[in-house]
Coordinates of C-alpha atoms in Angstrom, one line a residue:
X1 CA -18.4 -6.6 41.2
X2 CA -19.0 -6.3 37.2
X3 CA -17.4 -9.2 35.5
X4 CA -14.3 -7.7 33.1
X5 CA -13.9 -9.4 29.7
X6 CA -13.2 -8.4 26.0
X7 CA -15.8 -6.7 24.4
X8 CA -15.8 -5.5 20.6
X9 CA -15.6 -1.9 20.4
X10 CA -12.8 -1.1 23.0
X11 CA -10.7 -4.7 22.8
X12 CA -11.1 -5.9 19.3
X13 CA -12.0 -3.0 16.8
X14 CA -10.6 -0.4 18.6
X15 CA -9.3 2.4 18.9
X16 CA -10.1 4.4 16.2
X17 CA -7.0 6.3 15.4
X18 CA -4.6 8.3 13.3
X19 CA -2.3 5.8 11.8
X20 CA 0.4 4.0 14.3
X21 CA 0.3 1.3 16.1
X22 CA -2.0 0.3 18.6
X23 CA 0.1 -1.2 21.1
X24 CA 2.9 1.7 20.4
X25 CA 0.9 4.6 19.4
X26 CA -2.6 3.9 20.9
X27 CA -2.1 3.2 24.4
X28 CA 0.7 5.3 25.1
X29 CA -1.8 8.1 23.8
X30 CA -4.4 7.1 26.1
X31 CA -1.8 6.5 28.9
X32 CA -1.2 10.2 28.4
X33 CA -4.5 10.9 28.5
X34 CA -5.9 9.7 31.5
X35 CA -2.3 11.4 33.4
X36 CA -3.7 14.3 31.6
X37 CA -6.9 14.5 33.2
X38 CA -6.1 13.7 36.5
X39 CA -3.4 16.6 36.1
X40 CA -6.7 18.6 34.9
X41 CA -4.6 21.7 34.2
X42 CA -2.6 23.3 31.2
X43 CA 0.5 20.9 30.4
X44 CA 3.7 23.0 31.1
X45 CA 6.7 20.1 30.7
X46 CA 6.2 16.9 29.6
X47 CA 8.2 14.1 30.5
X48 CA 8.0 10.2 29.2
X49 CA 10.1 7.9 31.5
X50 CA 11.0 4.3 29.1
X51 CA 12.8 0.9 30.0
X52 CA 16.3 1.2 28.2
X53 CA 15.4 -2.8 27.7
X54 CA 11.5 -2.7 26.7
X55 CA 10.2 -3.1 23.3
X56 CA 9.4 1.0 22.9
X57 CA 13.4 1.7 23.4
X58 CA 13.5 -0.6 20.2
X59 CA 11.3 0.5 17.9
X60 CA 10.9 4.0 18.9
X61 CA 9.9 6.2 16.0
X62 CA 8.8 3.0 14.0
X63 CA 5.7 3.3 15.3
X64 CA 4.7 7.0 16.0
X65 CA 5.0 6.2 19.2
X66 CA 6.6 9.5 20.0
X67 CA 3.7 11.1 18.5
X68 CA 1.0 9.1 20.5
X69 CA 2.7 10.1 23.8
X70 CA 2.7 13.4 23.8
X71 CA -0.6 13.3 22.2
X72 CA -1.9 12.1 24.7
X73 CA 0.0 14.1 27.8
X74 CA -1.8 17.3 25.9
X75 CA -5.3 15.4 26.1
X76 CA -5.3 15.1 22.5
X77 CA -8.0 12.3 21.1
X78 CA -6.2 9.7 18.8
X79 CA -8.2 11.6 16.0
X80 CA -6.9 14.6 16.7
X81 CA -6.2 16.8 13.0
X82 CA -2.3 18.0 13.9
X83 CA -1.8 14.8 15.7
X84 CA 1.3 14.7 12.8
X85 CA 2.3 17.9 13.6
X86 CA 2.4 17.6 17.6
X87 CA 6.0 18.7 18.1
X88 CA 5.8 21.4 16.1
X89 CA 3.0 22.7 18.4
X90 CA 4.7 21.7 21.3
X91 CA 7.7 24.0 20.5
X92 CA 5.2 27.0 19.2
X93 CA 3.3 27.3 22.8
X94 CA 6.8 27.0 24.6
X95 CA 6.0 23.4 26.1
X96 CA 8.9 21.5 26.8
X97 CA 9.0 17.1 26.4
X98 CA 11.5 15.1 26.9
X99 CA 11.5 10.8 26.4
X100 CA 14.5 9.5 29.2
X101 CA 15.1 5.3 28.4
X102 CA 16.2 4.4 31.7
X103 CA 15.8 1.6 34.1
X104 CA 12.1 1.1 35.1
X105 CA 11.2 -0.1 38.4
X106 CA 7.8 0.8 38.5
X107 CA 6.9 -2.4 36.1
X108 CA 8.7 -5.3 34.9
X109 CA 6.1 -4.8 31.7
X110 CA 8.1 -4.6 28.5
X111 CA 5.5 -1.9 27.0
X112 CA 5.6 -0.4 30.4
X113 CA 5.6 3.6 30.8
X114 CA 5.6 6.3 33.0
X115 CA 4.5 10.0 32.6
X116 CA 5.3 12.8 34.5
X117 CA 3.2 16.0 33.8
X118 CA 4.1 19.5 35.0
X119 CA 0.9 22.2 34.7
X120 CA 1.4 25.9 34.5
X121 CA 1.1 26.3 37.9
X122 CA 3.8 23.7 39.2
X123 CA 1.2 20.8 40.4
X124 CA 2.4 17.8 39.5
X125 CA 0.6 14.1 37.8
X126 CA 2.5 10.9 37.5
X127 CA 1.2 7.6 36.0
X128 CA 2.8 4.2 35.6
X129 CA 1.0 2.1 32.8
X130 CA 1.3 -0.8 30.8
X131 CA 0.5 -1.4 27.1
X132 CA -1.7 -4.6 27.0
X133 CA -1.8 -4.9 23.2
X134 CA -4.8 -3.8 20.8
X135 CA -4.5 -0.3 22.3
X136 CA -5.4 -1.1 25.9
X137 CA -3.6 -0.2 29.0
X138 CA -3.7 -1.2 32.1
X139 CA -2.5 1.2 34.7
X140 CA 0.0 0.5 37.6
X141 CA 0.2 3.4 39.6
X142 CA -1.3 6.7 40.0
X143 CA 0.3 9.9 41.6
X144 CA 2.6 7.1 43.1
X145 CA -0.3 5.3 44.4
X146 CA -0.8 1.2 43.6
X147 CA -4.0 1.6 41.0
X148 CA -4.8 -1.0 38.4
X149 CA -7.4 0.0 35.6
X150 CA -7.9 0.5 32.1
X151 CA -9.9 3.6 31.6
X152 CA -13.0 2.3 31.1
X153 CA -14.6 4.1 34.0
X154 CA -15.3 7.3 35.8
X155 CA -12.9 7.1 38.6
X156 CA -12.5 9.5 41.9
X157 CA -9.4 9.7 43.8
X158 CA -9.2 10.5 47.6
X159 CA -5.7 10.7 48.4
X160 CA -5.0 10.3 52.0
X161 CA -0.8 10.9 52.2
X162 CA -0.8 11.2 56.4
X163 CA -2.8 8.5 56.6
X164 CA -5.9 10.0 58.6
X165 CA -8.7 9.4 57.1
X166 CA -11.3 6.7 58.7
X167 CA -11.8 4.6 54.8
X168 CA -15.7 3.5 55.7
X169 CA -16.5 6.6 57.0
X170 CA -15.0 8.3 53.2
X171 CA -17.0 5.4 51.6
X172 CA -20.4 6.1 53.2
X173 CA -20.0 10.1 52.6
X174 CA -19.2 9.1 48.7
X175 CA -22.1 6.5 48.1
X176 CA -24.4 8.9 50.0
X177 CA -24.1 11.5 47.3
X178 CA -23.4 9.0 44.5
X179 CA -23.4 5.3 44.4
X180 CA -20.0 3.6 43.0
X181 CA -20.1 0.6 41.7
X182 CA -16.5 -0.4 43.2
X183 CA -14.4 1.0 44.9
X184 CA -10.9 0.2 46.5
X185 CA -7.6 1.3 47.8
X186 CA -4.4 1.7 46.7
X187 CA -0.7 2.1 48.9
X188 CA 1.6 4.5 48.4
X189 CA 4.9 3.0 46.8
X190 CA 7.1 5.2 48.5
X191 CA 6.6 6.1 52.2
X192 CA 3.2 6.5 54.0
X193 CA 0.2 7.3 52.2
X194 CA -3.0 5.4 51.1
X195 CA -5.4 6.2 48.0
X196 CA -9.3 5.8 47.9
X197 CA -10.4 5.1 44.6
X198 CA -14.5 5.1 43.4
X199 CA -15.5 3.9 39.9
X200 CA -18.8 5.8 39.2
X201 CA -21.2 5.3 35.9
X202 CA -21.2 8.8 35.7
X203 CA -18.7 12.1 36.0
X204 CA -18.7 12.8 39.6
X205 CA -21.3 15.2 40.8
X206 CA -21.1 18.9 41.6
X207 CA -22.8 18.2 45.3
X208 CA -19.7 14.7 45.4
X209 CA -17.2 17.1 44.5
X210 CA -18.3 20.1 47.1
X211 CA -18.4 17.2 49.8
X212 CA -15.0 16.7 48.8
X213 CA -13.6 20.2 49.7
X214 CA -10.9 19.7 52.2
X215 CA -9.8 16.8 50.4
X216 CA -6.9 16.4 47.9
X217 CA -8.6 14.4 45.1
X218 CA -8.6 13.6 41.4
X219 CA -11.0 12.3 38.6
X220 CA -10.4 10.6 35.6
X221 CA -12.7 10.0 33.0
X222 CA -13.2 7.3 30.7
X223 CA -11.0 6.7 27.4
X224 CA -12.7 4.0 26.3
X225 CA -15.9 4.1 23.8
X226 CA -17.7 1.5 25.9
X227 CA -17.5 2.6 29.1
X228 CA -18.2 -0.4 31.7
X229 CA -21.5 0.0 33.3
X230 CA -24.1 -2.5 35.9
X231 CA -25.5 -3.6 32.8
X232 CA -22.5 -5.4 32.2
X233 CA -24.0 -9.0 31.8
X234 CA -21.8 -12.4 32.1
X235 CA -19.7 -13.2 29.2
X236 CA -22.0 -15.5 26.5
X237 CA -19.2 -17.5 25.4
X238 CA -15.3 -17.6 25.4
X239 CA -14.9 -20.6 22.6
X240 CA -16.5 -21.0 18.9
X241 CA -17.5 -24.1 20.1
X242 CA -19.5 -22.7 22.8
X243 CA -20.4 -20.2 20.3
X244 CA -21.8 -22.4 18.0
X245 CA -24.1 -24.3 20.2
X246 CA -25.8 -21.3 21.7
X247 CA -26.7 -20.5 17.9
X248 CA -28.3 -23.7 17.7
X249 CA -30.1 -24.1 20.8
X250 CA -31.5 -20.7 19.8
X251 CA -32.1 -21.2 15.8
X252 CA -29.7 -17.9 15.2
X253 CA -26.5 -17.2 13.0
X254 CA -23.4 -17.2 14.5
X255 CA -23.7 -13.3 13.5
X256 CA -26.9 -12.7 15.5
X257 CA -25.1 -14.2 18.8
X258 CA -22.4 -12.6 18.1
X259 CA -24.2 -9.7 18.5
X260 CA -25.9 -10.9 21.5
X261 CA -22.3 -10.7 22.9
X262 CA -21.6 -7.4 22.8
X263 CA -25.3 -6.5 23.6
X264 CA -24.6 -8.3 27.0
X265 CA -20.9 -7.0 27.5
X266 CA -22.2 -3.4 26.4
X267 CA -25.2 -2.8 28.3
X268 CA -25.8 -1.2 24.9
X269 CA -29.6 -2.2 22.7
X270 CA -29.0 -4.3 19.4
X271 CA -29.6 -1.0 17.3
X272 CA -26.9 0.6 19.1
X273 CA -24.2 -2.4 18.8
X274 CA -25.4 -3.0 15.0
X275 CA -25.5 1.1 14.6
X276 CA -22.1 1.6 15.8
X277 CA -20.5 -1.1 13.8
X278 CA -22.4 0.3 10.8
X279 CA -21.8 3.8 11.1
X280 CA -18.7 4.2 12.8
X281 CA -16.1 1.0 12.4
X282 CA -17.3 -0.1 9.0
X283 CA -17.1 3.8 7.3
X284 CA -14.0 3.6 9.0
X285 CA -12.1 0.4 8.4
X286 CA -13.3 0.7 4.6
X287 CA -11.7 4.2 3.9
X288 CA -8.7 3.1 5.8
X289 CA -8.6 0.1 2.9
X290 CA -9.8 2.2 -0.1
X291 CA -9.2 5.9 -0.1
X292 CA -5.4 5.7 -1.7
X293 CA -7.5 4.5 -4.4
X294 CA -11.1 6.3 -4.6
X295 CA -10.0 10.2 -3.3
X296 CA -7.0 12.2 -3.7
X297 CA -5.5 11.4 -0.7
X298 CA -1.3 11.8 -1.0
X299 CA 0.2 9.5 2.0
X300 CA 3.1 10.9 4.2
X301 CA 6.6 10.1 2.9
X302 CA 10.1 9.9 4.4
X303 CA 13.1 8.4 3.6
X304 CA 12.2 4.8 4.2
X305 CA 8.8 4.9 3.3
X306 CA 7.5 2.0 0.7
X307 CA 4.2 2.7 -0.4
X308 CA 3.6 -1.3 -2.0
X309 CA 0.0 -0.4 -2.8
X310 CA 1.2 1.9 -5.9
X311 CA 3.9 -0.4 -7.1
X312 CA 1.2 -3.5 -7.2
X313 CA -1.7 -1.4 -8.8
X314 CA 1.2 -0.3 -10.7
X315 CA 1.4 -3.9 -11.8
X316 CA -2.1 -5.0 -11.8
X317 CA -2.8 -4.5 -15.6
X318 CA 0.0 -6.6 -16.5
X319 CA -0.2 -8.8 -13.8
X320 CA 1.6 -12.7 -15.3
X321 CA -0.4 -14.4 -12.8
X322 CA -4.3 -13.9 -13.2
X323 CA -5.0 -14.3 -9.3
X324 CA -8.5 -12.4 -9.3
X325 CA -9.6 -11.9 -5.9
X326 CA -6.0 -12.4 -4.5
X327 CA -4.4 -10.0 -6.4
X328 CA -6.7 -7.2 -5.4
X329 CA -7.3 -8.6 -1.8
X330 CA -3.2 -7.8 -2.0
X331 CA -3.5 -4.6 -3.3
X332 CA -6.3 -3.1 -0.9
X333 CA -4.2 -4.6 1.9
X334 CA -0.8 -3.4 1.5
X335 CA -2.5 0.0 0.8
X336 CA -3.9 0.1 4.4
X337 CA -0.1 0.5 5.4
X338 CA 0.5 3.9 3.7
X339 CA 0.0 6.9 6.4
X340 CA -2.3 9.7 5.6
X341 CA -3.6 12.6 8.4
X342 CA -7.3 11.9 8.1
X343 CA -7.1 8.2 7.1
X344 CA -7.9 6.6 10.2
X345 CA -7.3 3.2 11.4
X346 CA -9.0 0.4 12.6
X347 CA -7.0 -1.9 15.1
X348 CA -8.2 -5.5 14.9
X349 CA -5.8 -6.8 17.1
X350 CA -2.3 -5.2 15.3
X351 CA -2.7 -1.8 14.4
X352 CA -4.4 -1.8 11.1
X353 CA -5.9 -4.9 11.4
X354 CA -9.2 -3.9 11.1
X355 CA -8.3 -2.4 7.6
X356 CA -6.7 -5.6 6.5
X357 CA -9.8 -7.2 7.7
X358 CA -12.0 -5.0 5.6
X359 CA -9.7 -5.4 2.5
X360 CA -10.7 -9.2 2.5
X361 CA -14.0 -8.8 3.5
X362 CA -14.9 -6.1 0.9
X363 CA -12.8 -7.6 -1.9
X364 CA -15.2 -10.3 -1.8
X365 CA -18.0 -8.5 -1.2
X366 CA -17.1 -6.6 -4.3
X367 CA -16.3 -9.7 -6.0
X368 CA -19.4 -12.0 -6.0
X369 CA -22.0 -8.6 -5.7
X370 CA -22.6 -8.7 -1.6
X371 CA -24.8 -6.5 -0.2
X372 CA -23.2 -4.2 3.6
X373 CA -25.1 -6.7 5.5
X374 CA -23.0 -9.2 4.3
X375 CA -20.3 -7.0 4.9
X376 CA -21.5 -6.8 8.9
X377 CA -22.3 -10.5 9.0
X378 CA -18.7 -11.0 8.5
X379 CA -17.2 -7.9 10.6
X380 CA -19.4 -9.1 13.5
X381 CA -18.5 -12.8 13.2
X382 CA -14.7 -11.6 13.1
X383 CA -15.0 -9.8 15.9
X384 CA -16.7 -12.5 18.2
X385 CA -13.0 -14.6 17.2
X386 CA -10.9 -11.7 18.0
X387 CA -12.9 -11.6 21.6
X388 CA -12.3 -15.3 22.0
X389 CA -8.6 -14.0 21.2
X390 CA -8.3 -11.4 24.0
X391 CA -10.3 -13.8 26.1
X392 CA -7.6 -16.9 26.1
X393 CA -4.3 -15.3 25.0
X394 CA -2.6 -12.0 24.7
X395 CA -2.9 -11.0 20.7
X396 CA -0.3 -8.5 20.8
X397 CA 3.2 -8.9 19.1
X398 CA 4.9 -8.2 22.6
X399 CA 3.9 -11.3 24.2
X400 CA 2.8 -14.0 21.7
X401 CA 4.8 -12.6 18.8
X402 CA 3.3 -11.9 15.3
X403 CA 1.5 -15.1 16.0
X404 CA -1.0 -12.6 18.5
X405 CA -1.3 -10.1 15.4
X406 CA -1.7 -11.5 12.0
X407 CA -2.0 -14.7 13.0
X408 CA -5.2 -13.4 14.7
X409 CA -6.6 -11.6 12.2
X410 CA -6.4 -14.4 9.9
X411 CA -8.3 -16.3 11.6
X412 CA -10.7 -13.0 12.0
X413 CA -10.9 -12.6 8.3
X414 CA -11.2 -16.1 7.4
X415 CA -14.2 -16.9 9.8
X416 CA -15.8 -13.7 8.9
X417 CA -15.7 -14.6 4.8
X418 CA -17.2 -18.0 5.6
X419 CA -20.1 -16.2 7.5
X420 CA -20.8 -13.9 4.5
X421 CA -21.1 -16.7 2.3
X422 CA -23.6 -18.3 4.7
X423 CA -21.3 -21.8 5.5
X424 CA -22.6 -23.7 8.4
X425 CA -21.4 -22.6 12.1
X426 CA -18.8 -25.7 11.6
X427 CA -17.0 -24.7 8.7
X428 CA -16.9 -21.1 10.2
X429 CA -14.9 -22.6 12.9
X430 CA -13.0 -24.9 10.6
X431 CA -12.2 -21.8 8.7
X432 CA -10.5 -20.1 11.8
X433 CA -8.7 -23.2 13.0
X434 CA -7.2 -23.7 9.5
X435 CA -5.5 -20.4 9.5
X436 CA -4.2 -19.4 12.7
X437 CA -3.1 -23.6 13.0
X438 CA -0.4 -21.8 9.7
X439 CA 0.5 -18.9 11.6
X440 CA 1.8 -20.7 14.9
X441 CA 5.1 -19.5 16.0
X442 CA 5.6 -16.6 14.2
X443 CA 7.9 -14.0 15.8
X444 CA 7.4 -10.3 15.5
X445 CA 10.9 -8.8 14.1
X446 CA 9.7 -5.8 12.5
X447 CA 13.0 -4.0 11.2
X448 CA 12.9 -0.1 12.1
X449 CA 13.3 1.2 8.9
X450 CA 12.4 -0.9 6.8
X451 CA 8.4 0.0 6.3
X452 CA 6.9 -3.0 8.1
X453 CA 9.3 -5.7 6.7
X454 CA 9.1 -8.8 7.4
X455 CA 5.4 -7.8 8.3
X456 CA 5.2 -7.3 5.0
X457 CA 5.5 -11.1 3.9
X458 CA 2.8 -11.9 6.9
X459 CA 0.3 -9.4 5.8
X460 CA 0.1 -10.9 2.4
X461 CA -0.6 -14.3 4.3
X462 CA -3.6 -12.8 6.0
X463 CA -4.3 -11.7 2.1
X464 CA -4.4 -14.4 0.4
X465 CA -4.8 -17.9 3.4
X466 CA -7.8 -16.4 4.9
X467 CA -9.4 -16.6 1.5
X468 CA -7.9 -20.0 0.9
X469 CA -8.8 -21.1 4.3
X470 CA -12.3 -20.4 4.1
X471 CA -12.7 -21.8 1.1
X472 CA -11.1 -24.8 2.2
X473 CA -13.3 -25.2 5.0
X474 CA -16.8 -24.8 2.9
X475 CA -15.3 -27.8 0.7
X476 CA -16.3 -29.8 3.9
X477 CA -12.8 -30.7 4.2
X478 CA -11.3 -32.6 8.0
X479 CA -10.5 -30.3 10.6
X480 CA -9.2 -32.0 14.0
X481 CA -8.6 -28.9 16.6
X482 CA -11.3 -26.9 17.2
X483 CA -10.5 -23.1 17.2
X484 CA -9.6 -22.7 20.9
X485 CA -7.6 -25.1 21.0
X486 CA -5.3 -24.1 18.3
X487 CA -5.4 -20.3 19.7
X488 CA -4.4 -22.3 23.3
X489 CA -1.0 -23.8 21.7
X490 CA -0.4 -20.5 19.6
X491 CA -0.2 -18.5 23.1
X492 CA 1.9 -21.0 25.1
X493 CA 4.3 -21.1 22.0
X494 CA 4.3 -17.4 21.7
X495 CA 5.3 -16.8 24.9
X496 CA 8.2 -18.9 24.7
X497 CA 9.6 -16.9 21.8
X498 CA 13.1 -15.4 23.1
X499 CA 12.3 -11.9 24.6
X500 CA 14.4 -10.5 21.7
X501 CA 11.6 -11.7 19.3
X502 CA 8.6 -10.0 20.7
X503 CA 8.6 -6.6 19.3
X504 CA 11.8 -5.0 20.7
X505 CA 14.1 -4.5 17.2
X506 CA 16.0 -6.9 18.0
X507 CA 15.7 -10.6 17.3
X508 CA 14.7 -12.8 14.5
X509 CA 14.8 -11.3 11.2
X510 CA 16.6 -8.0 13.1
X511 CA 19.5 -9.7 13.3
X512 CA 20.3 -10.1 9.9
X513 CA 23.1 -7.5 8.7
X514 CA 20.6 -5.6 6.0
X515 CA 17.9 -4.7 8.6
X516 CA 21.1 -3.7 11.0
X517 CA 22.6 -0.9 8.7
X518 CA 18.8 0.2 7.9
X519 CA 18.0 0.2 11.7
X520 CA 20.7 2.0 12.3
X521 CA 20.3 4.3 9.5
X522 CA 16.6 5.0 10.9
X523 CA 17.6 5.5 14.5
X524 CA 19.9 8.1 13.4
X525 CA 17.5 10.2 11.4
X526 CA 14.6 9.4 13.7
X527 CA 16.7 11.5 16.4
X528 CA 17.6 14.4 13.7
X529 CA 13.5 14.9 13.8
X530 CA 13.4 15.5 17.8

């Protein structure tokens, strides 16, 4: 069996994506896409099953996540030009969607969903998923069938609803044509019926598939941008402490083993890990951070849009406080928030987190005359944190509160500006500890309607502490908890939060009779838009 763990590309800077959220936007999308492909027919009616309870029912329309599911039941990518304009294009071909909040047995998951796709020709696709946070799902069942993956795979379905089929026998007449590297079964949830699933490293072949006839099977293909292969190697290290000492056992920057991680969870050459961060994520995360201020690029507006990047360049020139690096680190930040078609984000964990990454990384960059490299040095020692992140807790706002999100990429950004001013492995750690140990506890109570508030206030923490953190560390200043063990108590506090203060609307600052009248306000025009 390959070993599963975080890697870079599909857990921590991933997916790229038309703005949202990843959790809300991102993996419903992909959700939608993997029911898509097993449908693997035109998309006549689509319809999105919800828990009346969950965290989606509270925030729905906050976070595109309306747009993001029905992007994805059409097969759309998370790229995709009219992603914006999907319901418009859903009504012009005569497609019919409808989202029902009800109670959901399938999952007791709060970002748990179910799709139900009707093609042109009647044939039917169901699938049960989870949101895991970052963008990643995790699927619960398929065509009413117990299946748990992510989409990081080729995956053929036998379905076997009588119950007649002799498994090893359907096993050797598979792995005879084409070896799988898995392979499993799955129950039915209702009556009899058993599934026979086959992860593959490649689409199944046309000589599988013509041994298949007879059959009643289905294929999904993978969503992911690292698909998970045999070259999967064991995970190098799930602590910075661990971290550190392979980079001095081997006389190599915490950068260089960082990228010896993802070589080993890719399968992947170190060209092709440093090439993808270079050409793809970095072009990426940077226009997501600069191009409300370099092109003429006009953000989407509503009625409760805020677009804070205009007011504080506004205010720059004039600026009372001269706060240099802070000020624009602010700036470039709050800008990644505005939504524009074609300005993509960078998740890293939250949503835009990759883009609030980059805003620090480049404002120093920019600042002391860096070079890219230093720029990758930094965005490659981030992303070994956010993997330690995925590996040990849950950074999503759904189960360890904002604590998961920003708190996370704090310590991201201020690890990743320590490496690009060349500190010692140490005070990289040091650097990390300091500011997610700040960011303990946090809730996530964003208010629908009120553009990211009290997000708002955290984001300009990850602005301006991961700065101050890192510099704090390279004074060679005490640090007590190593970075695990900080991330450790930040999970088991974050998942005692009350349920109402993990992402549903609800709880903390949600409460307060302001963000009430604008929720409700939102909710209202929000359903005028369906």
């Amino acid at each position: 069996m390959v070993e599963i763990y975080p890697e870079f590309y599909n857990d921590v800077f991933g997916p790229i994506m038309q703005s949202g959220s990843s959790s809300h936007m991102a993996a419903p999308a992909r959700a939608g896409m993997l029911c898509n492909r097993l449908l693997d027919e035109e998309v006549a009616e689509i319809l999105v099953e919800l828990d009346a309870e969950g965290s989606f029912a509270g925030t729905f329309g906050t976070m595109n996540e309306d747009l993001g599911m029905l992007n994805g039941a059409m097969g759309y990518s998370l790229t995709y030009e009219d992603f914006f304009a999907i319901k418009e294009e859903l009504r012009g071909k005569g497609i019919s969607y409808k989202f029902d909040f009800c109670s959901m047995k399938e999952s007791p998951h709060i970002n748990s969903m179910k799709y139900i796709l009707t093609g042109k020709s009647g044939k039917k696709a169901t699938l049960v998923a989870n949101s895991t946070g970052g963008g990643m799902i995790e699927t619960v069942w398929v065509n009413d069938y117990a299946y748990c993956g992510k989409g990081d795979s080729y995956v053929l379905f036998v379905f076997d609803p009588a119950e007649e089929m002799d498994g090893a026998a359907l096993s050797g007449a598979v792995n005879a044509v084409q070896p799988s590297y898995e392979e499993g079964c799955g129950k039915r949830q209702h009556g009899r019926g058993v599934m026979y699933w086959f992860r593959l490293e490649q689409a199944p072949s046309a000589a599988l598939l013509t041994a298949l006839e007879g059959k009643e099977y289905g294929v999904m293909d993978p969503i992911l941008p690292v698909p998970t292969t045999t070259r999967r190697k064991p995970q190098l290290f799930t602590t910075m402490t661990e971290w550190r000492r392979i980079a001095a056992q081997e006389g190599k920057s915490l950068a260089d083993v960082a990228i010896d991680y993802e070589m080993a969870a890719s399968g992947w050459t170190e060209e092709e890990v440093v090439a993808y961060m270079r050409d793809t994520v970095l072009p990426a995360m940077r226009r997501c951070s600069h191009a409300f201020f370099e092109e003429d690029v006009e953000p989407m507006t509503n009625p409760f849009t805020h677009l804070y990047y205009k007011k504080w360049q506004a205010h720059m020139p004039e600026m009372k406080l001269n706060l240099g690096i802070i000020s624009k680190s602010i700036m470039y930040a709050s800008s990644v928030m505005a939504d524009a078609p074609g300005v993509f984000n960078v998740p890293g964990p939250m949503g835009a987190g990759g883009g609030f990454i980059h805003a620090i990384l480049s404002t120093v960059q920019e600042d002391l005359g860096l070079g890219e490299d230093d720029v990758l040095r930094g965005l490659f020692v981030a992303a070994g944190v956010g993997a330690i992140c995925y590996t040990r807790s849950a950074p999503t706002g759904e189960v360890t509160g904002c604590t998961g999100e920003c708190g996370c990429c704090t310590a991201m950004a201020a690890a990743g500006v320590a490496e690009m001013l060349h500190a010692p492995a140490e005070q990289v750690e040091n650097a990390a500890s300091v500011a997610l140990q700040a960011a303990v506890g946090w809730p996530c109570d964003n208010i629908p309607g009120s553009c990211y508030q009290p997000c708002m206030s955290r984001i300009l923490y990850v602005s301006t502490m991961s700065l101050a953190a890192a510099e704090w560390a390279m004074s060679g200043q005490f640090n007590l908890l190593p970075f695990h063990e900080v991330l450790d108590v930040a999970d088991r506090m974050g998942r005692n939060l009350d349920p109402d203060c993990l992402c549903t609307g609800r709880g903390g600052h949600c409460e307060a009779p302001s963000a009430q009248k604008v929720s409700a306000e939102f909710r209202a025009w929000h359903a005028a838009q369906q």
